[in-house]
PDB file of C-alpha atoms in Angstrom:
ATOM      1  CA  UNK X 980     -35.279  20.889 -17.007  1.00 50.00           C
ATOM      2  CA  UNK X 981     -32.476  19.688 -19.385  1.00 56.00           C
ATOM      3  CA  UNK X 982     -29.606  17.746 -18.100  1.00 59.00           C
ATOM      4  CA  UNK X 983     -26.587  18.211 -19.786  1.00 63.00           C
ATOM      5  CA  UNK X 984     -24.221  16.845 -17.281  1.00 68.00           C
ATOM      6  CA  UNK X 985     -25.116  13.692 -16.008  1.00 79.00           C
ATOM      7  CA  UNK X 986     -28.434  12.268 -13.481  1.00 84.00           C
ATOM      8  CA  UNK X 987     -27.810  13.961 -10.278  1.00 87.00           C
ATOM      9  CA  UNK X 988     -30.291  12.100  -8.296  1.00 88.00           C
ATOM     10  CA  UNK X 989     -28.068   8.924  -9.179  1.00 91.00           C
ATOM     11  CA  UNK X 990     -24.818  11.233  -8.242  1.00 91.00           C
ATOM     12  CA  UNK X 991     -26.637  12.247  -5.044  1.00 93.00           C
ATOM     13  CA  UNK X 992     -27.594   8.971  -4.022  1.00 95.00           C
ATOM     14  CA  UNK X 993     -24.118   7.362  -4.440  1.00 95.00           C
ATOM     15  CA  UNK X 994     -23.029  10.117  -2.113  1.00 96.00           C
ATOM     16  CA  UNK X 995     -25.322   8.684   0.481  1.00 97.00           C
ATOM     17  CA  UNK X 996     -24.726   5.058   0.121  1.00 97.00           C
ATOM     18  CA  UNK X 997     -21.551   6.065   1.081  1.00 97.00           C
ATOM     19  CA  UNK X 998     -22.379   8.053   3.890  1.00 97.00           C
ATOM     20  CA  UNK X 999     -24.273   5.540   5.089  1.00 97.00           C
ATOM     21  CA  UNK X1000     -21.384   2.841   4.383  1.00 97.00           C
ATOM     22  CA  UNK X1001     -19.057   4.909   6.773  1.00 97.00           C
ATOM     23  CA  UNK X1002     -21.764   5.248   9.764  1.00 97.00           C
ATOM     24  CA  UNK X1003     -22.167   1.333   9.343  1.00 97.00           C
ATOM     25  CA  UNK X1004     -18.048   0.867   9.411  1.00 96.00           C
ATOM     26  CA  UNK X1005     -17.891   3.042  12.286  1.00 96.00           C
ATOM     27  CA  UNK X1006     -20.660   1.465  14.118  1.00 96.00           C
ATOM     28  CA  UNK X1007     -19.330  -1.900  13.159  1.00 96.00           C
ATOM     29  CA  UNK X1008     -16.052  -1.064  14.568  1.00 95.00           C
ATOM     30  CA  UNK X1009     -16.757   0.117  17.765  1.00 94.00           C
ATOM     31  CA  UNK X1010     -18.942  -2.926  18.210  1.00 96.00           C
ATOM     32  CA  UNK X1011     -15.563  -5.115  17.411  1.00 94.00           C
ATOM     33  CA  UNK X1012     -13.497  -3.101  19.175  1.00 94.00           C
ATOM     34  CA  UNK X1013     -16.181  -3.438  22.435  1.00 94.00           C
ATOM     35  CA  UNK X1014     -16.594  -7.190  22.345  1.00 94.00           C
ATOM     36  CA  UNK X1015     -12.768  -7.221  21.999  1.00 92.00           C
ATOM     37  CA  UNK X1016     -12.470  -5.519  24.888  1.00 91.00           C
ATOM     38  CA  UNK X1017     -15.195  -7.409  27.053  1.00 93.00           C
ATOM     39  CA  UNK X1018     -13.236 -10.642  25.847  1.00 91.00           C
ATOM     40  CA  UNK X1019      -9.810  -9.444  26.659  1.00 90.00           C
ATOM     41  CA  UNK X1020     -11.225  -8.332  30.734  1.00 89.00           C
ATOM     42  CA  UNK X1021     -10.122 -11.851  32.088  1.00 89.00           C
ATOM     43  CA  UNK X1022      -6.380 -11.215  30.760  1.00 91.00           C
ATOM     44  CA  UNK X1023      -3.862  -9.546  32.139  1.00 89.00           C
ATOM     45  CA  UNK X1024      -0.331  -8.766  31.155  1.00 91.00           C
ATOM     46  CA  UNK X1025       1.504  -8.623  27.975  1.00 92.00           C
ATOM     47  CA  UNK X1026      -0.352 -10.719  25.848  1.00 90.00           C
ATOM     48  CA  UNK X1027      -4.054  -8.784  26.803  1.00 91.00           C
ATOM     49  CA  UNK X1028      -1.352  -5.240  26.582  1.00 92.00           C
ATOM     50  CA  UNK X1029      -0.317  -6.251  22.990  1.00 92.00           C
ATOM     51  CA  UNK X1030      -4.049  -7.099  21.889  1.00 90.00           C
ATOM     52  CA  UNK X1031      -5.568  -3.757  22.831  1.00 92.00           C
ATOM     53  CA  UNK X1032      -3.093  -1.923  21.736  1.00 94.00           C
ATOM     54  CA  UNK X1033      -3.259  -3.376  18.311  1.00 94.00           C
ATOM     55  CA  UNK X1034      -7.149  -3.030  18.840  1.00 93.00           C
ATOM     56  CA  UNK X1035      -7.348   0.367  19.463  1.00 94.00           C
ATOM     57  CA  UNK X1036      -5.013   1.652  16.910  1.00 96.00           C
ATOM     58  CA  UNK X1037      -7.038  -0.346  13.913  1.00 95.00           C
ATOM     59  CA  UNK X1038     -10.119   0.947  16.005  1.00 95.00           C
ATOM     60  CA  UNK X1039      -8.586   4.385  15.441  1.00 96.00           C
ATOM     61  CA  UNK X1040      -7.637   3.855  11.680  1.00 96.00           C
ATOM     62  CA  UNK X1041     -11.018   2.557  10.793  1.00 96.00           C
ATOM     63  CA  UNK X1042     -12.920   5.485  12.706  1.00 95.00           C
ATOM     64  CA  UNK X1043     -10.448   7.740  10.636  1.00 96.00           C
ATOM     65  CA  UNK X1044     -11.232   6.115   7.495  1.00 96.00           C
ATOM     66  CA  UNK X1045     -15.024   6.233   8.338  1.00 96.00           C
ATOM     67  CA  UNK X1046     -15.091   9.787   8.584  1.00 97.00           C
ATOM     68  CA  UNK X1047     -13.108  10.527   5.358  1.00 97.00           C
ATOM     69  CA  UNK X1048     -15.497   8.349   3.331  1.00 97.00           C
ATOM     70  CA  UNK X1049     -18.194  10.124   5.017  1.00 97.00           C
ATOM     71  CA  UNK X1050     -16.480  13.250   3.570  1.00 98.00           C
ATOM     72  CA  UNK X1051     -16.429  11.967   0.763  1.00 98.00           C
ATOM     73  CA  UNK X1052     -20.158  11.672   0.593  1.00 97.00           C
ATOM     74  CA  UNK X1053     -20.846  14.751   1.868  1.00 98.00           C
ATOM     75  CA  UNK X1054     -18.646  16.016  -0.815  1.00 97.00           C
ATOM     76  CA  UNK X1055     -19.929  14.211  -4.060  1.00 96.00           C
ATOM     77  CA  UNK X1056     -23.428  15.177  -2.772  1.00 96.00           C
ATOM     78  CA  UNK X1057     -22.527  18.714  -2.458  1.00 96.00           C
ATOM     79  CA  UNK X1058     -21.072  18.997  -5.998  1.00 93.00           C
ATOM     80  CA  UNK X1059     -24.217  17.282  -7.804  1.00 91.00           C
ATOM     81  CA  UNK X1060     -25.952  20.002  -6.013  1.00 93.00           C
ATOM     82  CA  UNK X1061     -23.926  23.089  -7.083  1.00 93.00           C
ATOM     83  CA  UNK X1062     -23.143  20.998 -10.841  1.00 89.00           C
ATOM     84  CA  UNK X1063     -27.480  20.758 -10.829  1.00 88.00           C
ATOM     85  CA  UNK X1064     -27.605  24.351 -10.255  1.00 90.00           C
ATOM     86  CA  UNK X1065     -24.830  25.605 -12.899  1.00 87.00           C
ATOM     87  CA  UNK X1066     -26.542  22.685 -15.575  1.00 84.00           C
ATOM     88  CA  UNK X1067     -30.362  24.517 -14.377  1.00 84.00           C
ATOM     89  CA  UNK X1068     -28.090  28.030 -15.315  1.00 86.00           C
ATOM     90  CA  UNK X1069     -27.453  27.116 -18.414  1.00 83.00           C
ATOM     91  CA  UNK X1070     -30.463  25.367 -19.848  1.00 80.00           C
ATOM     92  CA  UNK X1071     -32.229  28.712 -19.072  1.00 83.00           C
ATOM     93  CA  UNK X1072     -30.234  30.484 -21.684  1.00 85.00           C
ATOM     94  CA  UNK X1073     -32.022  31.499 -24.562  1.00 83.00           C
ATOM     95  CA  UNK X1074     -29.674  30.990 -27.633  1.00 79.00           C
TER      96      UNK X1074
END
């Protein structure tokens, strides 16, 4: 079939590098943010306080910023998918 648009197997694939860029950030945080933790079990007061709390709210930014790029991906390989379907539409017309 004709592609007037653009390759949507290279559109659809970008979509899942970057859906599998956010699992790897997420998993890559939590691992940080668990050896972080195991490492800060021997201290106690304000300095161990100050750490996790700093810890867990970049561990919460990053697990926020995971699951928007996986969005994202999700997204961009939905529209190469409806796009494919609209440019299949229209190379089927008969002119």
């Amino acid at each position: 079939m004709a592609k007037f648009v653009c390759d949507f197997g290279q559109v659809s694939a970008a979509g899942d590098k970057m859906i599998s860029a956010a699992s790897d950030l997420k998993t890559a945080t939590t691992t940080y943010a668990s050896n972080i933790e195991s490492d800060l079990s021997g201290w106690n007061g304000d300095a161990k306080s100050s750490f996790m709390t700093t810890c867990n709210t970049q561990t919460a930014a990053a697990t926020v910023e995971a699951q928007e790029m996986n969005d994202f991906g999700e997204f961009v390989k939905s529209s190469a998918q409806q796009i494919q379907e609209l440019d299949d539409q229209l190379a089927a017309i008969s002119i």
